[in-house]
């Protein structure tokens, strides 16, 4: 089985450097995929309320534990707070619901999914709630500040509902503000990261504050073509890019493995998603070979500061990254 290194977080917990992302994993396949991923050697699962598959992912985990393939404490289960639950009094109830969905009693890491508070929608009304208060097109913001949500995160950590707490999709400015009010610093930052969005400055800031960074959408446009985003069709697929292909040939690896190794050698954790057993296996084996400094620099040189995962790109009128 592949030996995956761990990253030591600033709270002393250890996070596997390679995990499995659950976005767009179909409900009817999620339990089997998670179970097979555990058998393959994955220990970190990156879930979220918004992915709508936490119940099924939890069933895969339960089966693997029941069969003695893994113990709960060997897994690192990540979930995220959706935007409609930012009011401090909503945080604990929704974490408890998400834990119940997974069938576990703590998350290893719980993350603020996006730095935007939108109006509460009760789980009985619609779950996952999505971006729109009416489930259609109407955006309504909530008055919850990110500071108040973070303090609620500190409380759930104290109560043992999440061993580590972190943030996602934060800018440098939001991180600096968070460092000013946090009693407990975020253990991790999760951001979009691929050769078209290299983000060197926020990585430097995170490193200087000892915040571990997880890169998502490591394959760049691929994941967004799946989501029918026209922006993703404006650039060459990274899998077909001559620079990535040249490096892959030089190491007898796949282009996907090169993209993941480029990120892990830059110190990030990665959480690729795949519905195929073969691809899932190769995506785990991305720390056993090394790219040269020149190859890393050449890949970083493909930067276009091109962000796919912004609400506006999905037709959601929230200028989060503007
Ligand atoms: N915090 C956030 O806001 C946020 C946003 C986006 C994503 N994420 C997290 O990050 C995870 C990963 O990002 P992502 O889902 O955008 O996608 P990704 O992992 O960058 O890409 C997934 C796509 O690549 C394909 N693929 C996977 N492995 C491959 C390989 N070895 N060779 C060729 N194609 C391969 C998959 O197809 P097949 O399934 O057919 O293999 C799928 O089309 C998500 O699942 C989620 O957990 C977080």
mmCIF file of C-alpha atoms and ligand atoms in Angstrom, residues 20-25 46-47 51 80 113-114 168-169 190-191 215-220 222-224 226 239 254 256-257 271-276 279-280 282-283 309, ligand 1:
data_model
loop_
_atom_site.group_PDB
_atom_site.id
_atom_site.type_symbol
_atom_site.label_atom_id
_atom_site.label_comp_id
_atom_site.label_asym_id
_atom_site.label_seq_id
_atom_site.Cartn_x
_atom_site.Cartn_y
_atom_site.Cartn_z
ATOM 1 C CA UNK A 20 -10.017 12.035 -1.608
ATOM 2 C CA UNK A 21 -12.438 14.809 -2.597
ATOM 3 C CA UNK A 22 -16.151 14.115 -2.488
ATOM 4 C CA UNK A 23 -17.558 16.934 -4.612
ATOM 5 C CA UNK A 24 -19.661 15.534 -7.496
ATOM 6 C CA UNK A 25 -19.354 11.956 -6.256
ATOM 7 C CA UNK A 46 -12.947 15.849 2.041
ATOM 8 C CA UNK A 47 -16.695 16.265 2.353
ATOM 9 C CA UNK A 51 -21.881 18.005 -1.759
ATOM 10 C CA UNK A 80 -17.450 22.143 5.815
ATOM 11 C CA UNK A 113 -16.565 26.632 3.156
ATOM 12 C CA UNK A 114 -16.831 30.188 1.797
ATOM 13 C CA UNK A 168 -11.558 27.847 2.776
ATOM 14 C CA UNK A 169 -11.632 30.341 -0.071
ATOM 15 C CA UNK A 190 -8.269 25.258 1.551
ATOM 16 C CA UNK A 191 -7.966 27.080 -1.778
ATOM 17 C CA UNK A 215 -5.161 22.731 -2.770
ATOM 18 C CA UNK A 216 -8.411 21.855 -4.473
ATOM 19 C CA UNK A 217 -9.224 21.346 -8.162
ATOM 20 C CA UNK A 218 -5.595 20.319 -8.754
ATOM 21 C CA UNK A 219 -6.422 19.417 -12.360
ATOM 22 C CA UNK A 220 -7.650 22.943 -13.130
ATOM 23 C CA UNK A 222 -11.089 19.388 -15.906
ATOM 24 C CA UNK A 223 -13.415 19.520 -12.931
ATOM 25 C CA UNK A 224 -15.246 22.573 -14.299
ATOM 26 C CA UNK A 226 -17.595 18.345 -15.875
ATOM 27 C CA UNK A 239 -3.713 16.898 -18.938
ATOM 28 C CA UNK A 254 0.776 10.296 -15.776
ATOM 29 C CA UNK A 256 -2.401 13.783 -13.325
ATOM 30 C CA UNK A 257 0.375 12.483 -11.083
ATOM 31 C CA UNK A 271 -7.674 16.018 -2.429
ATOM 32 C CA UNK A 272 -8.307 14.766 -5.978
ATOM 33 C CA UNK A 273 -11.663 13.247 -6.803
ATOM 34 C CA UNK A 274 -12.091 10.295 -9.099
ATOM 35 C CA UNK A 275 -14.893 7.868 -9.773
ATOM 36 C CA UNK A 276 -12.539 5.383 -11.408
ATOM 37 C CA UNK A 279 -7.336 6.852 -11.486
ATOM 38 C CA UNK A 280 -8.025 6.791 -7.763
ATOM 39 C CA UNK A 282 -2.643 6.635 -9.375
ATOM 40 C CA UNK A 283 -3.793 9.807 -7.595
ATOM 41 C CA UNK A 309 -14.483 28.270 -8.670
HETATM 42 N N1 LIG B 1 -13.394 24.299 -0.714
HETATM 43 C C1 LIG B 1 -13.966 24.420 -1.884
HETATM 44 O O1 LIG B 1 -14.640 25.417 -2.189
HETATM 45 C C2 LIG B 1 -13.800 23.327 -2.897
HETATM 46 C C3 LIG B 1 -14.132 23.579 -4.243
HETATM 47 C C4 LIG B 1 -13.922 22.574 -5.181
HETATM 48 C C5 LIG B 1 -13.414 21.363 -4.766
HETATM 49 N N2 LIG B 1 -13.135 21.130 -3.450
HETATM 50 C C6 LIG B 1 -12.646 19.818 -2.994
HETATM 51 O O2 LIG B 1 -11.563 19.413 -3.803
HETATM 52 C C7 LIG B 1 -11.841 18.150 -4.371
HETATM 53 C C8 LIG B 1 -11.117 18.001 -5.711
HETATM 54 O O3 LIG B 1 -11.451 19.008 -6.616
HETATM 55 P P1 LIG B 1 -12.430 18.789 -7.826
HETATM 56 O O4 LIG B 1 -13.520 17.864 -7.427
HETATM 57 O O5 LIG B 1 -12.738 20.134 -8.346
HETATM 58 O O6 LIG B 1 -11.680 18.035 -8.911
HETATM 59 P P2 LIG B 1 -10.284 17.485 -9.346
HETATM 60 O O7 LIG B 1 -9.874 16.462 -8.378
HETATM 61 O O8 LIG B 1 -9.371 18.596 -9.703
HETATM 62 O O9 LIG B 1 -10.714 16.834 -10.745
HETATM 63 C C9 LIG B 1 -11.673 15.856 -10.859
HETATM 64 C C10 LIG B 1 -11.805 15.541 -12.330
HETATM 65 O O10 LIG B 1 -10.576 14.961 -12.805
HETATM 66 C C11 LIG B 1 -10.823 13.627 -13.286
HETATM 67 N N3 LIG B 1 -9.678 12.816 -12.828
HETATM 68 C C12 LIG B 1 -9.399 12.448 -11.554
HETATM 69 N N4 LIG B 1 -8.247 11.763 -11.510
HETATM 70 C C13 LIG B 1 -7.799 11.675 -12.800
HETATM 71 C C14 LIG B 1 -6.659 11.085 -13.386
HETATM 72 N N5 LIG B 1 -5.734 10.455 -12.637
HETATM 73 N N6 LIG B 1 -6.516 11.168 -14.736
HETATM 74 C C15 LIG B 1 -7.448 11.802 -15.499
HETATM 75 N N7 LIG B 1 -8.551 12.404 -14.970
HETATM 76 C C16 LIG B 1 -8.713 12.333 -13.649
HETATM 77 C C17 LIG B 1 -12.137 13.211 -12.655
HETATM 78 O O11 LIG B 1 -12.805 12.291 -13.476
HETATM 79 P P3 LIG B 1 -13.193 10.818 -12.966
HETATM 80 O O12 LIG B 1 -13.992 10.972 -11.717
HETATM 81 O O13 LIG B 1 -13.956 10.251 -14.101
HETATM 82 O O14 LIG B 1 -11.874 10.106 -12.738
HETATM 83 C C18 LIG B 1 -12.872 14.540 -12.642
HETATM 84 O O15 LIG B 1 -13.320 14.833 -13.960
HETATM 85 C C19 LIG B 1 -13.364 18.127 -4.442
HETATM 86 O O16 LIG B 1 -13.880 16.838 -4.639
HETATM 87 C C20 LIG B 1 -13.702 18.728 -3.116
HETATM 88 O O17 LIG B 1 -13.564 17.781 -2.072
HETATM 89 C C21 LIG B 1 -13.305 22.104 -2.519
#
